[in-house]
Short mmCIF file of N, CA and C in Angstrom, two decimals:
data_model
loop_
_atom_site.label_atom_id
_atom_site.label_comp_id
_atom_site.label_asym_id
_atom_site.label_seq_id
_atom_site.Cartn_x
_atom_site.Cartn_y
_atom_site.Cartn_z
N UNK F 1 21.98 -45.26 -36.01
CA UNK F 1 21.43 -44.62 -34.97
C UNK F 1 22.43 -43.62 -34.68
N UNK F 2 23.59 -43.42 -34.44
CA UNK F 2 24.19 -42.39 -33.98
C UNK F 2 23.77 -41.30 -34.66
N UNK F 3 23.66 -41.29 -36.11
CA UNK F 3 23.06 -40.30 -37.10
C UNK F 3 21.84 -39.71 -36.76
N UNK F 4 21.15 -40.29 -36.07
CA UNK F 4 20.02 -39.99 -35.62
C UNK F 4 19.79 -39.08 -34.56
N UNK F 5 20.67 -39.45 -33.55
CA UNK F 5 20.95 -38.63 -32.36
C UNK F 5 21.51 -37.33 -32.66
N UNK F 6 22.56 -37.31 -33.48
CA UNK F 6 23.14 -36.14 -33.99
C UNK F 6 22.35 -35.12 -34.60
N UNK F 7 21.55 -35.62 -35.40
CA UNK F 7 20.60 -34.91 -36.13
C UNK F 7 19.41 -34.13 -35.20
N UNK F 8 18.92 -35.08 -34.02
CA UNK F 8 17.99 -34.70 -33.18
C UNK F 8 18.75 -33.40 -32.52
N UNK F 9 20.22 -33.61 -32.13
CA UNK F 9 20.63 -32.58 -31.30
C UNK F 9 20.76 -31.19 -32.03
N UNK F 10 20.98 -31.29 -33.20
CA UNK F 10 21.18 -30.22 -34.46
C UNK F 10 19.71 -29.61 -34.26
N UNK F 11 18.67 -30.30 -34.43
CA UNK F 11 17.46 -29.60 -34.49
C UNK F 11 16.90 -28.76 -33.43
N UNK F 12 17.24 -29.53 -32.16
CA UNK F 12 17.44 -28.61 -30.99
C UNK F 12 18.35 -27.67 -30.77
N UNK F 13 19.22 -27.52 -31.24
CA UNK F 13 20.52 -26.28 -31.04
C UNK F 13 20.11 -25.28 -32.17
N UNK F 14 19.42 -25.54 -33.11
CA UNK F 14 19.39 -24.76 -34.31
C UNK F 14 18.53 -23.31 -34.01
N UNK F 15 17.37 -23.67 -33.48
CA UNK F 15 16.55 -22.51 -33.02
C UNK F 15 17.51 -21.39 -32.08
N UNK F 16 18.30 -22.10 -31.19
CA UNK F 16 18.87 -21.26 -30.40
C UNK F 16 20.28 -20.44 -30.76
N UNK F 17 20.32 -20.64 -32.05
CA UNK F 17 21.44 -20.05 -32.70
C UNK F 17 20.93 -18.68 -33.35
N UNK F 18 19.60 -18.65 -33.58
CA UNK F 18 18.95 -17.51 -33.89
C UNK F 18 18.92 -16.51 -32.85
N UNK F 19 19.61 -15.21 -33.28
CA UNK F 19 19.35 -14.04 -32.26
C UNK F 19 17.92 -13.62 -31.74
N UNK F 20 17.02 -13.79 -32.51
CA UNK F 20 15.62 -13.33 -32.55
C UNK F 20 14.88 -14.18 -31.38
N UNK F 21 15.27 -15.59 -31.54
CA UNK F 21 14.58 -16.62 -30.55
C UNK F 21 15.17 -16.27 -29.11
N UNK F 22 16.74 -16.05 -29.04
CA UNK F 22 17.35 -15.62 -27.61
C UNK F 22 16.96 -14.60 -26.99
N UNK F 23 16.57 -13.59 -28.01
CA UNK F 23 16.11 -12.21 -27.19
C UNK F 23 14.64 -12.57 -26.84
N UNK F 24 13.93 -13.28 -27.54
CA UNK F 24 12.64 -13.61 -27.41
C UNK F 24 12.42 -14.35 -25.71
N UNK F 25 13.31 -15.28 -25.71
CA UNK F 25 13.33 -16.28 -24.58
C UNK F 25 13.75 -15.26 -23.26
N UNK F 26 14.77 -14.72 -23.56
CA UNK F 26 15.39 -13.72 -22.44
C UNK F 26 14.23 -12.91 -21.93
N UNK F 27 13.46 -12.25 -23.19
CA UNK F 27 12.40 -11.09 -22.64
C UNK F 27 11.15 -12.06 -21.75
N UNK F 28 11.04 -13.21 -22.35
CA UNK F 28 9.76 -13.58 -21.60
C UNK F 28 10.17 -13.93 -20.16
N UNK F 29 11.36 -14.53 -20.20
CA UNK F 29 11.87 -14.79 -18.69
C UNK F 29 11.84 -13.46 -17.78
N UNK F 30 12.32 -12.55 -18.33
CA UNK F 30 12.70 -11.28 -17.91
C UNK F 30 10.97 -10.48 -17.50
N UNK F 31 10.18 -10.72 -18.21
CA UNK F 31 8.71 -10.37 -18.00
C UNK F 31 8.18 -11.03 -16.97
N UNK F 32 8.30 -12.52 -16.81
CA UNK F 32 7.67 -13.27 -15.88
C UNK F 32 8.34 -13.06 -14.46
N UNK F 33 9.42 -13.04 -14.46
CA UNK F 33 10.36 -13.20 -12.77
C UNK F 33 10.79 -11.96 -12.40
N UNK F 34 11.28 -11.06 -13.28
CA UNK F 34 12.26 -10.07 -12.80
C UNK F 34 11.66 -8.68 -12.92
N UNK F 35 10.89 -8.17 -13.96
CA UNK F 35 10.52 -7.08 -14.05
C UNK F 35 9.46 -6.45 -12.76
N UNK F 36 9.20 -5.40 -12.70
CA UNK F 36 8.58 -4.66 -11.86
C UNK F 36 6.89 -5.00 -11.93
N UNK F 37 6.48 -5.33 -13.23
CA UNK F 37 5.38 -5.91 -13.41
C UNK F 37 5.11 -7.17 -13.71
N UNK F 38 5.93 -8.08 -13.09
CA UNK F 38 6.15 -9.42 -13.55
C UNK F 38 4.71 -10.32 -12.95
N UNK F 39 4.56 -11.36 -13.56
CA UNK F 39 3.60 -12.23 -12.99
C UNK F 39 3.43 -12.59 -11.94
N UNK F 40 4.80 -12.81 -11.05
CA UNK F 40 4.46 -13.08 -9.74
C UNK F 40 4.15 -12.08 -8.74
N UNK F 41 4.40 -10.70 -9.20
CA UNK F 41 3.83 -9.54 -8.34
C UNK F 41 2.29 -9.26 -8.52
N UNK F 42 2.00 -9.83 -9.89
CA UNK F 42 0.42 -9.61 -10.16
C UNK F 42 -0.28 -10.67 -9.35
N UNK F 43 0.33 -12.02 -9.62
CA UNK F 43 -0.54 -12.79 -8.66
C UNK F 43 -0.56 -12.44 -7.17
N UNK F 44 0.76 -12.04 -6.58
CA UNK F 44 0.42 -11.72 -4.97
C UNK F 44 -0.66 -10.50 -4.67
N UNK F 45 -0.51 -9.37 -5.92
CA UNK F 45 -1.44 -8.43 -5.65
C UNK F 45 -3.06 -8.93 -5.92
N UNK F 46 -3.26 -9.92 -6.83
CA UNK F 46 -4.32 -10.31 -6.77
C UNK F 46 -4.97 -10.94 -5.72
N UNK F 47 -4.17 -11.77 -5.02
CA UNK F 47 -4.76 -12.74 -3.98
C UNK F 47 -4.78 -11.47 -2.78
N UNK F 48 -4.18 -10.22 -2.77
CA UNK F 48 -4.44 -9.32 -1.59
C UNK F 48 -5.79 -8.64 -1.81
N UNK F 49 -5.94 -8.54 -3.39
CA UNK F 49 -7.07 -7.86 -3.73
C UNK F 49 -8.44 -8.78 -3.03
N UNK F 50 -8.30 -9.86 -3.49
CA UNK F 50 -9.41 -11.07 -3.16
C UNK F 50 -9.68 -11.12 -1.60
N UNK F 51 -8.67 -10.95 -0.91
CA UNK F 51 -8.52 -10.97 0.74
C UNK F 51 -9.13 -9.60 1.33
N UNK F 52 -8.90 -8.53 0.57
CA UNK F 52 -9.53 -7.07 1.00
C UNK F 52 -11.05 -7.03 0.60
N UNK F 53 -11.37 -7.70 -0.58
CA UNK F 53 -12.77 -7.81 -0.94
C UNK F 53 -13.44 -8.61 0.09
N UNK F 54 -13.02 -9.83 0.60
CA UNK F 54 -13.62 -10.53 1.53
C UNK F 54 -14.03 -9.70 2.67
N UNK F 55 -12.88 -9.16 3.28
CA UNK F 55 -12.87 -8.30 4.60
C UNK F 55 -13.93 -7.18 4.07
N UNK F 56 -14.04 -6.56 3.08
CA UNK F 56 -15.11 -5.58 2.80
C UNK F 56 -16.17 -5.89 2.98
N UNK F 57 -16.45 -7.40 2.38
CA UNK F 57 -17.71 -7.72 2.59
C UNK F 57 -18.17 -8.03 4.12
N UNK F 58 -17.17 -8.47 4.88
CA UNK F 58 -17.50 -8.72 6.39
C UNK F 58 -17.79 -7.56 7.16
N UNK F 59 -17.25 -6.47 6.74
CA UNK F 59 -17.55 -5.14 7.45
C UNK F 59 -18.76 -4.60 7.01
N UNK F 60 -19.29 -4.68 5.60
CA UNK F 60 -20.61 -4.57 5.28
C UNK F 60 -21.70 -4.90 6.17
N UNK F 61 -21.62 -6.49 6.44
CA UNK F 61 -22.25 -7.23 7.07
C UNK F 61 -22.22 -6.74 8.51
N UNK F 62 -21.24 -6.58 9.05
CA UNK F 62 -21.24 -5.76 10.31
C UNK F 62 -21.90 -4.45 10.56
N UNK F 63 -21.91 -3.75 9.51
CA UNK F 63 -22.45 -2.40 9.62
C UNK F 63 -24.06 -2.71 9.44
N UNK F 64 -24.35 -3.69 8.74
CA UNK F 64 -25.73 -3.78 8.78
C UNK F 64 -26.22 -4.34 10.11
N UNK F 65 -25.65 -5.06 10.61
CA UNK F 65 -26.04 -5.63 12.19
C UNK F 65 -25.81 -4.44 13.05
N UNK F 66 -25.07 -3.59 13.09
CA UNK F 66 -25.01 -2.57 13.87
C UNK F 66 -25.97 -1.49 13.61
N UNK F 67 -26.34 -1.37 12.19
CA UNK F 67 -27.77 -0.66 12.27
C UNK F 67 -28.76 -1.03 12.76
N UNK F 68 -29.06 -2.37 12.44
CA UNK F 68 -30.26 -2.73 13.25
C UNK F 68 -30.21 -2.86 14.72
N UNK F 69 -28.94 -2.82 15.39
CA UNK F 69 -29.01 -2.54 16.81
C UNK F 69 -29.29 -1.16 17.07
N UNK F 70 -28.72 -0.12 16.31
CA UNK F 70 -29.02 1.21 16.70
C UNK F 70 -30.21 1.33 16.49
N UNK F 71 -31.17 0.83 15.59
CA UNK F 71 -32.44 1.11 15.22
C UNK F 71 -33.35 0.61 16.57
N UNK F 72 -33.00 -0.61 16.87
CA UNK F 72 -33.70 -1.20 18.21
C UNK F 72 -33.43 -0.22 19.47
N UNK F 73 -32.31 0.20 19.64
CA UNK F 73 -31.93 1.18 20.63
C UNK F 73 -32.63 2.52 20.51
N UNK F 74 -32.94 3.05 19.35
CA UNK F 74 -33.43 4.36 19.43
C UNK F 74 -34.89 4.40 19.91
N UNK F 75 -35.23 3.15 19.87
CA UNK F 75 -36.93 3.29 20.74
C UNK F 75 -36.70 3.30 22.23
N UNK F 76 -37.66 3.76 22.71
CA UNK F 76 -37.59 3.78 24.29
C UNK F 76 -37.76 2.35 24.70
N UNK F 77 -38.61 1.18 24.13
CA UNK F 77 -38.69 -0.11 24.82
C UNK F 77 -37.04 -0.79 24.52
N UNK F 78 -36.59 -0.41 23.51
CA UNK F 78 -35.27 -1.38 23.29
C UNK F 78 -34.18 -0.69 24.15
N UNK F 79 -34.22 0.57 24.34
CA UNK F 79 -33.33 1.19 25.21
C UNK F 79 -33.63 0.76 26.51
N UNK F 80 -34.94 0.52 26.96
CA UNK F 80 -35.00 0.07 28.47
C UNK F 80 -34.60 -1.65 28.40
N UNK F 81 -35.07 -2.28 27.50
CA UNK F 81 -34.56 -3.53 27.41
C UNK F 81 -32.84 -3.89 27.68
N UNK F 82 -32.33 -3.02 26.83
CA UNK F 82 -30.98 -2.97 27.04
C UNK F 82 -30.42 -2.57 28.06
N UNK F 83 -30.91 -1.66 28.93
CA UNK F 83 -30.58 -1.18 30.11
C UNK F 83 -30.81 -2.12 31.26
N UNK F 84 -32.06 -2.88 31.13
CA UNK F 84 -32.19 -4.00 32.01
C UNK F 84 -31.29 -5.22 31.99
N UNK F 85 -31.11 -5.43 30.85
CA UNK F 85 -30.31 -6.80 30.50
C UNK F 85 -28.81 -6.35 30.68
N UNK F 86 -28.26 -5.40 30.59
CA UNK F 86 -26.71 -5.15 30.37
C UNK F 86 -26.46 -4.71 31.74
N UNK F 87 -27.32 -3.72 32.06
CA UNK F 87 -26.80 -2.96 33.21
C UNK F 87 -27.60 -3.01 34.56
N UNK F 88 -28.52 -4.01 34.47
CA UNK F 88 -29.29 -4.31 35.50
C UNK F 88 -30.13 -3.10 36.26
N UNK F 89 -30.38 -2.45 35.27
CA UNK F 89 -31.29 -0.88 35.84
C UNK F 89 -32.68 -1.54 36.29
N UNK F 90 -33.22 -0.63 37.00
CA UNK F 90 -34.60 -0.93 37.49
C UNK F 90 -35.52 0.21 37.73
N UNK F 91 -36.69 0.23 37.69
CA UNK F 91 -37.61 1.15 38.21
C UNK F 91 -37.71 1.40 39.81
N UNK F 92 -38.01 2.48 40.15
CA UNK F 92 -38.08 2.81 41.43
C UNK F 92 -39.06 1.91 42.27
N UNK F 93 -40.09 1.40 41.72
CA UNK F 93 -40.88 0.26 42.38
C UNK F 93 -40.79 -1.00 42.38
N UNK F 94 -39.91 -1.48 41.91
CA UNK F 94 -39.65 -3.05 41.38
C UNK F 94 -38.45 -3.40 41.90
N UNK F 95 -38.24 -4.55 42.30
CA UNK F 95 -37.33 -5.20 42.69
C UNK F 95 -36.68 -6.42 41.67
N UNK F 96 -35.44 -6.59 41.39
CA UNK F 96 -34.84 -7.42 40.54
C UNK F 96 -34.16 -8.55 41.08
N UNK F 97 -34.40 -9.87 40.70
CA UNK F 97 -33.94 -10.79 40.96
C UNK F 97 -32.96 -11.59 39.95
N UNK F 98 -31.59 -11.71 39.96
CA UNK F 98 -31.04 -12.16 39.09
C UNK F 98 -30.75 -13.79 39.08
N UNK F 99 -31.18 -14.45 38.32
CA UNK F 99 -31.03 -16.02 38.32
C UNK F 99 -30.07 -16.38 37.10
N UNK F 100 -29.04 -17.04 37.78
CA UNK F 100 -27.98 -17.24 36.70
C UNK F 100 -27.64 -18.87 36.80
N UNK F 101 -27.93 -19.79 35.75
CA UNK F 101 -27.90 -21.08 35.72
C UNK F 101 -26.40 -21.62 35.55
N UNK F 102 -25.98 -22.63 35.87
CA UNK F 102 -24.64 -22.98 36.04
C UNK F 102 -24.05 -23.03 34.61
N UNK F 103 -24.76 -23.38 33.33
CA UNK F 103 -24.24 -23.49 31.98
C UNK F 103 -23.97 -21.93 31.95
N UNK F 104 -24.70 -21.02 31.98
CA UNK F 104 -24.57 -19.51 31.58
C UNK F 104 -23.37 -18.95 32.29
N UNK F 105 -23.07 -19.40 33.60
CA UNK F 105 -21.86 -18.90 34.25
C UNK F 105 -20.63 -19.29 33.64
N UNK F 106 -20.39 -20.59 32.95
CA UNK F 106 -19.34 -21.00 32.35
C UNK F 106 -19.21 -20.32 30.99
N UNK F 107 -20.49 -20.14 30.54
CA UNK F 107 -20.23 -19.12 28.97
C UNK F 107 -19.64 -17.96 29.35
N UNK F 108 -20.17 -17.18 30.37
CA UNK F 108 -19.67 -15.85 30.87
C UNK F 108 -18.14 -15.83 30.88
N UNK F 109 -17.51 -17.12 31.73
CA UNK F 109 -16.33 -16.99 31.99
C UNK F 109 -15.30 -17.35 30.49
N UNK F 110 -15.78 -17.91 29.60
CA UNK F 110 -15.22 -18.13 28.38
C UNK F 110 -15.00 -16.97 27.65
N UNK F 111 -15.98 -16.03 27.77
CA UNK F 111 -15.82 -14.75 26.92
C UNK F 111 -14.93 -13.96 27.77
#
């Protein structure tokens, strides 16, 4: 049985004595971890690219929402509605009464 163990060790160590195998192993380790173009750096850059793509999609959706809001405000009715709701503007011959409910007051304080 000891003969089998010795042969097993020799089979494992024999490729490590070959200079080409040693150089190949060193090259693979260098390229995976230490090189400027290593696998680790590429992995980090790919994650960053995915995050930026998601952010790009978010901003595209926001731009579309803003374009719709600008389109609404470009009409006289939309501009008048915005001025009445946000700045409580009124015409000369009318009175405005603001009715606020208790739950709407809580929402304004949270914002």
